[in-house]
PDB file of C-alpha atoms in Angstrom:
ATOM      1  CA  UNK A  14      89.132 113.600  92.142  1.00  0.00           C
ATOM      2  CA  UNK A  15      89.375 109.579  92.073  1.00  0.00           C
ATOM      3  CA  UNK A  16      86.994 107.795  93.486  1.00  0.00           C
ATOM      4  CA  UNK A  17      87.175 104.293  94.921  1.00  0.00           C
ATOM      5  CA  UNK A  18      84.400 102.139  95.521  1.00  0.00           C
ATOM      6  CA  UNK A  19      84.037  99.128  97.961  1.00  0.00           C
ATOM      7  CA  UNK A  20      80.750  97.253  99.403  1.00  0.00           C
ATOM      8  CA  UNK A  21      81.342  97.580 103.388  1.00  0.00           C
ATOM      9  CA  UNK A  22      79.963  94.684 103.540  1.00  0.00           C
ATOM     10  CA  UNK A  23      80.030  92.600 106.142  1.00  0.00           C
ATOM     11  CA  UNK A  24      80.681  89.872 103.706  1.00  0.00           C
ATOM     12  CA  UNK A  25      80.231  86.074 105.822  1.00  0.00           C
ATOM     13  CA  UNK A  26      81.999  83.057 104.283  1.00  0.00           C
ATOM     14  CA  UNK A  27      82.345  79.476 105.713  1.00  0.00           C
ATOM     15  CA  UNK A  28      85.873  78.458 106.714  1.00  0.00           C
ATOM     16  CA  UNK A  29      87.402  76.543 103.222  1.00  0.00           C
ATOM     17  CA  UNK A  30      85.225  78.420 100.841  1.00  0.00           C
ATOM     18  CA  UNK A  31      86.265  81.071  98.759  1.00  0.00           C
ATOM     19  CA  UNK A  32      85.708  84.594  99.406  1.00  0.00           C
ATOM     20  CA  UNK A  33      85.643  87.194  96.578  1.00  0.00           C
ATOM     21  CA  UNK A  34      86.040  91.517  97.569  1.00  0.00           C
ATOM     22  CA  UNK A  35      85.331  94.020  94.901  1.00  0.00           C
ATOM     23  CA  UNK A  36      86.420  97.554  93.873  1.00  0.00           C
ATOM     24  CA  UNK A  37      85.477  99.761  91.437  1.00  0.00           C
ATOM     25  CA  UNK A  38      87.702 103.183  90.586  1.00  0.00           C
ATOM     26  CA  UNK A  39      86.924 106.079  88.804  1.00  0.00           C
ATOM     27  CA  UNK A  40      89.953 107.312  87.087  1.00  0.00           C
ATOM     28  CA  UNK A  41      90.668 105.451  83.968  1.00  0.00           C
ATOM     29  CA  UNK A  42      94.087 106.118  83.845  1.00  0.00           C
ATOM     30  CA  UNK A  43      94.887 104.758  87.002  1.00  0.00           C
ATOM     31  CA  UNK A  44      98.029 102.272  86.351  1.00  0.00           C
ATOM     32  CA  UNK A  45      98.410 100.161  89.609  1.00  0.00           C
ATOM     33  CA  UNK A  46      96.228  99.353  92.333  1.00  0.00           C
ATOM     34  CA  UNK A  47      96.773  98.000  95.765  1.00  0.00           C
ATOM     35  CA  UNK A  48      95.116  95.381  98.701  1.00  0.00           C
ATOM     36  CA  UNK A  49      95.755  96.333 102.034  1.00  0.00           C
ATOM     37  CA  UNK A  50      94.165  93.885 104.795  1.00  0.00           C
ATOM     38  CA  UNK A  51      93.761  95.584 108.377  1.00  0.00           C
ATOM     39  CA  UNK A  52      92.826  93.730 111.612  1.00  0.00           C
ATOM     40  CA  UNK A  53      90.799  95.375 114.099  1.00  0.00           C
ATOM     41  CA  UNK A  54      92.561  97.901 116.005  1.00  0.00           C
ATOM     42  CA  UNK A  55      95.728  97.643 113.525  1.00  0.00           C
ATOM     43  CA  UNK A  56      96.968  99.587 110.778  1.00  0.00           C
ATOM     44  CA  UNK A  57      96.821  98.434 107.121  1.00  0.00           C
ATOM     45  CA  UNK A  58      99.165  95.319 106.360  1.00  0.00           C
ATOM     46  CA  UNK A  59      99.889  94.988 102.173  1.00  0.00           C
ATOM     47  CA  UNK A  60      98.510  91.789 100.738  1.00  0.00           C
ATOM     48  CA  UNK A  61      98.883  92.512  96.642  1.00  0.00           C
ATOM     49  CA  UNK A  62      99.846  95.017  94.339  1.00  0.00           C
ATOM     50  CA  UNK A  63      98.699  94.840  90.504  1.00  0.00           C
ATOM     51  CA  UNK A  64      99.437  96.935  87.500  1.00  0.00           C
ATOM     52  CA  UNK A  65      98.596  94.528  84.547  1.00  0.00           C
ATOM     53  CA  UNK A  66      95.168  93.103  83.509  1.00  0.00           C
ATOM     54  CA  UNK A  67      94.138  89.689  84.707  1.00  0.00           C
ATOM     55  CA  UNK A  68      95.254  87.489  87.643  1.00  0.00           C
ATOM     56  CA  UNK A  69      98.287  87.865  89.684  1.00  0.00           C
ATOM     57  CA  UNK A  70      98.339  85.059  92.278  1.00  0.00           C
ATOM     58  CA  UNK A  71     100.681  84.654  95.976  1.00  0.00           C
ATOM     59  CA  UNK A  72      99.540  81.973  97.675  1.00  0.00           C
ATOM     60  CA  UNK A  73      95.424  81.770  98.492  1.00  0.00           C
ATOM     61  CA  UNK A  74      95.761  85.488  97.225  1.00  0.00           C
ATOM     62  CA  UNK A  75      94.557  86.116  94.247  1.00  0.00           C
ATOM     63  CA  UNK A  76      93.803  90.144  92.615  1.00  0.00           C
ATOM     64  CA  UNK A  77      92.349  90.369  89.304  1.00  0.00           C
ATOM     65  CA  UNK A  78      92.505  93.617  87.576  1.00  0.00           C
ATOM     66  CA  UNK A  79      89.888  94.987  84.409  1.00  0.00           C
ATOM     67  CA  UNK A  80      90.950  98.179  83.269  1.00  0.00           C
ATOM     68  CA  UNK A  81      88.254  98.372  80.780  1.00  0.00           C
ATOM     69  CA  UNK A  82      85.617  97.961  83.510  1.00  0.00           C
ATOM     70  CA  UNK A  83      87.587  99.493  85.948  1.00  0.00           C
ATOM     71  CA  UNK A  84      87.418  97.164  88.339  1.00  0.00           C
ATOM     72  CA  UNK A  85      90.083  95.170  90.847  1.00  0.00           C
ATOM     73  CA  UNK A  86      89.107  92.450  92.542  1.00  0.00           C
ATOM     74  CA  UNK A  87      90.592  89.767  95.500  1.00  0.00           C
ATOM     75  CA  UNK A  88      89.825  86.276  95.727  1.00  0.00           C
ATOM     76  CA  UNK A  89      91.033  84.585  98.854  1.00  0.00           C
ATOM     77  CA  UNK A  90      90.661  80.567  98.511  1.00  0.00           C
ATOM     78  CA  UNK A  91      90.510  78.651 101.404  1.00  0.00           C
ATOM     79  CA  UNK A  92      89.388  80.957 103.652  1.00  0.00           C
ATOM     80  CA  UNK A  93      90.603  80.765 107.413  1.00  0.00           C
ATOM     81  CA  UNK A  94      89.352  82.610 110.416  1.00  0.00           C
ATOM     82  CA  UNK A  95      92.451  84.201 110.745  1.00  0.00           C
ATOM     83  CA  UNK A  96      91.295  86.249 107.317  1.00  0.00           C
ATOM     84  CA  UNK A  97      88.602  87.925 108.849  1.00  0.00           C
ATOM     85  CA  UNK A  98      89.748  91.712 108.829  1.00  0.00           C
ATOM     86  CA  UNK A  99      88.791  94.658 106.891  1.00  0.00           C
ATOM     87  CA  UNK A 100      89.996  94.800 103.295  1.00  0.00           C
ATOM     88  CA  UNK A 101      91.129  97.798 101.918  1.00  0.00           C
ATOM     89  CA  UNK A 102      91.582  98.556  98.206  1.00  0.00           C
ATOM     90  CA  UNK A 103      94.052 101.662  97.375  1.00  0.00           C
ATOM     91  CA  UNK A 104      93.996 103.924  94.036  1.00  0.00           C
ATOM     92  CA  UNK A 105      97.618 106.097  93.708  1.00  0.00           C
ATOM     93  CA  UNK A 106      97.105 109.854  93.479  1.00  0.00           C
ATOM     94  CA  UNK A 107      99.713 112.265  92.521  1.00  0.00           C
ATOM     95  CA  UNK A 108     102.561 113.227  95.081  1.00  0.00           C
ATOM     96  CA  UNK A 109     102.458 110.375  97.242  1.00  0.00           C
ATOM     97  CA  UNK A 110      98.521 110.281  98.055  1.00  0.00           C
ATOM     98  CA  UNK A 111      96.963 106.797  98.064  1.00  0.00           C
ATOM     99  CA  UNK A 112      93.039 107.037  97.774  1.00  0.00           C
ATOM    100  CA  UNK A 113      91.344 104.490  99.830  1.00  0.00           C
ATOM    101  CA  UNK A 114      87.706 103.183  99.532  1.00  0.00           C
ATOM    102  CA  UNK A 115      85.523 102.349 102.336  1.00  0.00           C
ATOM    103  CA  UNK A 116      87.199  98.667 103.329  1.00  0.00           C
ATOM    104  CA  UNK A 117      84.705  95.613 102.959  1.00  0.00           C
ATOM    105  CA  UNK A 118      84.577  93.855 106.636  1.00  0.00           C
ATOM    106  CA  UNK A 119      85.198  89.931 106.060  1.00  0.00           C
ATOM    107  CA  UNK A 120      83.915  87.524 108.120  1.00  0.00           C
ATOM    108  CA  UNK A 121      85.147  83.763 107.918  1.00  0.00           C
ATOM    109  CA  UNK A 122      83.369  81.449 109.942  1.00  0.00           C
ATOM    110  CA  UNK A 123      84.151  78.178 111.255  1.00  0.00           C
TER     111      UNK A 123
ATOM    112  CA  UNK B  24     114.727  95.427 107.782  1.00  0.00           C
ATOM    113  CA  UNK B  25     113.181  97.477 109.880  1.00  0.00           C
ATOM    114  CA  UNK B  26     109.590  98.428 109.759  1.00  0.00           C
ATOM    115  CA  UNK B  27     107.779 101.860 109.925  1.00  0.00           C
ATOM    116  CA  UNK B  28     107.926 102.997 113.445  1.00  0.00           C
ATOM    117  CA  UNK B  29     105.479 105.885 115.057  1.00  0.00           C
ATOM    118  CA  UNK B  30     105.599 107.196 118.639  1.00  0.00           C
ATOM    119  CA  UNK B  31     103.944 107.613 120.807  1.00  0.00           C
ATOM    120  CA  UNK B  32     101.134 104.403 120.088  1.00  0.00           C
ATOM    121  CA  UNK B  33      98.419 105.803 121.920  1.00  0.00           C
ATOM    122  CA  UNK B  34      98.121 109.722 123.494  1.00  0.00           C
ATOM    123  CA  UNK B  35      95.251 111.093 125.773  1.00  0.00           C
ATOM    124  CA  UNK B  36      94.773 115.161 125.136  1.00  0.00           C
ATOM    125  CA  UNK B  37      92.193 117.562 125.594  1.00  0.00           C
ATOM    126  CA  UNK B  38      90.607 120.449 123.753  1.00  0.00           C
ATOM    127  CA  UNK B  39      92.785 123.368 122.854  1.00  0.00           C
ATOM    128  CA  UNK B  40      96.278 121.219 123.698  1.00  0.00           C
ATOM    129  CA  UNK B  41      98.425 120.995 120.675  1.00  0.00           C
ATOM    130  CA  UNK B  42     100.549 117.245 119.835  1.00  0.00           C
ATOM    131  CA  UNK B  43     103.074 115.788 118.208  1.00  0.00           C
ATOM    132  CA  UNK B  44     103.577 112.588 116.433  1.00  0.00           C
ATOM    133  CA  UNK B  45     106.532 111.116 115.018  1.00  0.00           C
ATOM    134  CA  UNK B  46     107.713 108.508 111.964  1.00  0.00           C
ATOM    135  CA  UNK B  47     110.605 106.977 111.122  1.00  0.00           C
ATOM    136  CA  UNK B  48     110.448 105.244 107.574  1.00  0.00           C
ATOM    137  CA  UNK B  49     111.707 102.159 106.700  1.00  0.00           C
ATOM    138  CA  UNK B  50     115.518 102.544 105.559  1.00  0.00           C
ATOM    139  CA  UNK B  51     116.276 104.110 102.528  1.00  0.00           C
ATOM    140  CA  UNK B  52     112.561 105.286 102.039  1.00  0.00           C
ATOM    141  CA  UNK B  53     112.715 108.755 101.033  1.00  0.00           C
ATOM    142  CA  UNK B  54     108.504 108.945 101.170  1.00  0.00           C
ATOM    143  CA  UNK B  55     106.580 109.559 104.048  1.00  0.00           C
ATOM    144  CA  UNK B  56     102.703 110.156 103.941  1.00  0.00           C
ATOM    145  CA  UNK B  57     100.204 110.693 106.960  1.00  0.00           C
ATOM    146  CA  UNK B  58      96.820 109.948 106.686  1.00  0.00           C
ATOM    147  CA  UNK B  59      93.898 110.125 109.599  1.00  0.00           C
ATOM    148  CA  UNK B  60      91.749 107.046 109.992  1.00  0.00           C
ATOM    149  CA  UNK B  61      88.424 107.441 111.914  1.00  0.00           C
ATOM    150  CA  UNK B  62      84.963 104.937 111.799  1.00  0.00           C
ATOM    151  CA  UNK B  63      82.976 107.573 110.206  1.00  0.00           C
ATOM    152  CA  UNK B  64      85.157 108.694 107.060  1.00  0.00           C
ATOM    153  CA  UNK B  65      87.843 105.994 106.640  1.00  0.00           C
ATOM    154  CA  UNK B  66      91.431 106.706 105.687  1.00  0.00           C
ATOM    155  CA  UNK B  67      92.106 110.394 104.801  1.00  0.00           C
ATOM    156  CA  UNK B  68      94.746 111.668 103.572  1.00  0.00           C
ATOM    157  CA  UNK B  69      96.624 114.405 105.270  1.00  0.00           C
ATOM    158  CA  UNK B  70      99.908 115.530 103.067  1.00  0.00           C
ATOM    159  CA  UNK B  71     103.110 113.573 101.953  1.00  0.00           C
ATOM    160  CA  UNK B  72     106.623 114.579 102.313  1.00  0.00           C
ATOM    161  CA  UNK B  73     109.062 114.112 100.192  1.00  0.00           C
ATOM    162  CA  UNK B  74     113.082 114.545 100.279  1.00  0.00           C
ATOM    163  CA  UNK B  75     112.232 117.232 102.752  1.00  0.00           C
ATOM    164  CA  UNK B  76     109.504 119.203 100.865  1.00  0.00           C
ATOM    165  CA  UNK B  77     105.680 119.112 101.181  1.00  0.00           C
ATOM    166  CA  UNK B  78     104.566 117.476  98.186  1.00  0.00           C
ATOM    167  CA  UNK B  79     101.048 117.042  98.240  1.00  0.00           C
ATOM    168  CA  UNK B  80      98.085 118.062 100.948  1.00  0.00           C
ATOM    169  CA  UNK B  81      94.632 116.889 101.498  1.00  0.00           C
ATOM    170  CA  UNK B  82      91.646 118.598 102.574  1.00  0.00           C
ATOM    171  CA  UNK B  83      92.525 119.602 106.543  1.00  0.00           C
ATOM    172  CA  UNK B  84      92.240 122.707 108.146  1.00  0.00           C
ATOM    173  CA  UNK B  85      95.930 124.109 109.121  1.00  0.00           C
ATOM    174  CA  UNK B  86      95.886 123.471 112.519  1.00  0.00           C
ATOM    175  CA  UNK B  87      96.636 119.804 110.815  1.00  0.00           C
ATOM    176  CA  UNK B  88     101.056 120.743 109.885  1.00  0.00           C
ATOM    177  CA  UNK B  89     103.706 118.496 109.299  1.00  0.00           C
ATOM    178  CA  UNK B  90     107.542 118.667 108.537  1.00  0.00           C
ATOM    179  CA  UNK B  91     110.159 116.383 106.903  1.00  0.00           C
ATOM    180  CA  UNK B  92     114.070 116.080 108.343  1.00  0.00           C
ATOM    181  CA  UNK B  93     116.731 114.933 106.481  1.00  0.00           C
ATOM    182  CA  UNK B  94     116.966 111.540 107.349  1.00  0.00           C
ATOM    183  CA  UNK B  95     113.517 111.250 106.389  1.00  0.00           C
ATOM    184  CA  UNK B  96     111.904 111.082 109.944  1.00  0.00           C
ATOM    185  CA  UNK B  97     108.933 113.406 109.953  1.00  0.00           C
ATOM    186  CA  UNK B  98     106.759 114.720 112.379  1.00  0.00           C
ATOM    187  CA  UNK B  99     103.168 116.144 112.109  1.00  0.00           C
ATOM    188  CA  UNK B 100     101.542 118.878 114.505  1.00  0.00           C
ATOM    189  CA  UNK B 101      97.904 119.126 115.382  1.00  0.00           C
ATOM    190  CA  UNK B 102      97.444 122.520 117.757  1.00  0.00           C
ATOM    191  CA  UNK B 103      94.201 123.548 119.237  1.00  0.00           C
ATOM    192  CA  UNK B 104      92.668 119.871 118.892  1.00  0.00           C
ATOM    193  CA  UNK B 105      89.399 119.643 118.685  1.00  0.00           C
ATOM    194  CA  UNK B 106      86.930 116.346 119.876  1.00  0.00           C
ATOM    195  CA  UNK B 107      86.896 115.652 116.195  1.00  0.00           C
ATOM    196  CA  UNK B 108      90.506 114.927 115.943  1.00  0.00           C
ATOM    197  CA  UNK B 109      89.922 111.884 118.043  1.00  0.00           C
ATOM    198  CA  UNK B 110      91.306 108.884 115.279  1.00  0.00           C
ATOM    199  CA  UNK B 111      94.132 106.226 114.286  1.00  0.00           C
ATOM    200  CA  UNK B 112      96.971 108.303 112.793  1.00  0.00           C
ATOM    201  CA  UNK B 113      98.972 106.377 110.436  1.00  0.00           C
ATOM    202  CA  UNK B 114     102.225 107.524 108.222  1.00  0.00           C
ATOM    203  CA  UNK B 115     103.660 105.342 105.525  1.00  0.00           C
ATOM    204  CA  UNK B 116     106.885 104.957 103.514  1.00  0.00           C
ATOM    205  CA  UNK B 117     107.446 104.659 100.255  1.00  0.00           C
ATOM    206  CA  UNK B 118     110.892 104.354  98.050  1.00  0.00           C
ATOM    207  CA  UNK B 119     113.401 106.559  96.503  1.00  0.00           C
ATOM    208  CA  UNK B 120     110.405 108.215  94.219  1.00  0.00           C
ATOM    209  CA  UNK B 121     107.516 108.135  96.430  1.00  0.00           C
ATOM    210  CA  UNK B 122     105.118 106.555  94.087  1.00  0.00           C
ATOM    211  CA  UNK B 123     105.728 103.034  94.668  1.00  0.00           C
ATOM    212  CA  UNK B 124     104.178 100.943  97.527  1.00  0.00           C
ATOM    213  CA  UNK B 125     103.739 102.466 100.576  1.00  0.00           C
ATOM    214  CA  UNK B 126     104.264 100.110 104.123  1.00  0.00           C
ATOM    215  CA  UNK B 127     102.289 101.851 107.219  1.00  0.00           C
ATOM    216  CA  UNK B 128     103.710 101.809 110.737  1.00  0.00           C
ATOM    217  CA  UNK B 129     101.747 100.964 113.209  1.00  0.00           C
ATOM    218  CA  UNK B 130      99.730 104.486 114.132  1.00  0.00           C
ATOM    219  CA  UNK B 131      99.404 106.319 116.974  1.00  0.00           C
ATOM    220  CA  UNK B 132      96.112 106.324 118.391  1.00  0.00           C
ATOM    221  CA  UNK B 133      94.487 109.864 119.763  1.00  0.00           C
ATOM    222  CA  UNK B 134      92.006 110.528 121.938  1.00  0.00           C
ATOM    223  CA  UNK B 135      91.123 114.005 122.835  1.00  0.00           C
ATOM    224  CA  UNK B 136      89.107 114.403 125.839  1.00  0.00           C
TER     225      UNK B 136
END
């Protein structure tokens, strides 16, 4: 069974500065990965998808990906108030599963 | 295009009553996984349909059903809820394969009394 790690955080950054989530997975052979950001109350919204090692930017978005360390990553720059959600990162299982980890709670203060 | 839609949003039940929720996928999505989201254990997944057929199922007892049509709309069944049902139910939709990205609707939100 894959496992997917996240700190829950809360993880508290100053408005402008960047902010930096973490996820670890279990399955080496796991090809792409996934960032879902959810707002309190809401249901998970799709930031980035990544399937290659290293960066893949969109906008202040950015998701680094290590298969070797099995690690995925999210760097938000800039960070605005209106960031401050949950942040979900998503392994894909067979048959249509998607195996979430815990979320890291973001807070972005002004 | 349109979005992933779920009715109802919200539903009020008690113990022992059985429910109902629906999905429509986004156009062309062929995909169409539920999953159960509560504070205490996160996102679970509850089974995926695909083209119809049950593809995959997580770990729920079988009061937890579901069923595909064939325009893709599915529906899943909870009888003889139980306090612990109490969560954010969320399906998603995913392409012709199923193993691309998968877009959640909104959820409908349970509470069993």
């Amino acid at each position: 069974q894959k496992e997917v790690e996240q700190n829950s955080g809360p993880l508290s950054v100053p408005e402008g500065a960047i902010a930096s989530l973490n996820c670890t997975y279990s399955d080496r052979v796991s090809q792409s990965f996934f960032w879902y950001r959810q707002y309190s109350g809401k249901s998970p919204e799709l930031i980035m998808s990544i399937y290659s090692n290293g960066d893949k930017e969109d906008g202040r978005f950015t998701a680094q990906l290590n298969k070797a360390s099995q690690y995925v990553s999210l760097l938000i720059r800039d960070s605005q108030p209106s960031d401050s959600a949950t942040y979900l990162c998503a392994v894909p299982n067979q048959g249509g599963k998607l195996i979430f980890g815990q979320g890291t709670e973001l807070s972005v203060k002004p | 295009k349109a979005g992933v839609t779920q009715t109802p949003r919200y539903l009020i039940k008690t113990r022992g009553q059985q429910v109902t929720l629906s999905c429509s996928p986004i156009s062309g999505h062929r995909s169409v996984s539920w999953y159960q989201q509560t504070p205490g254990q996160g996102l679970q997944f509850l089974f995926e349909y695909f083209s119809e057929t049950q593809r995959n199922k997580g770990n729920f007892p079988g009061r937890f059903s579901g069923r595909q049509f064939s325009n893709s709309r599915s529906e899943m069944n909870v009888s003889t809820l139980e306090l612990g049902d109490s969560a954010l139910y969320l399906c998603a939709s995913s392409g012709w394969t199923g193993e691309e990205t998968q877009y959640f609707g909104p959820g409908t939100r349970l509470l069993v009394l």
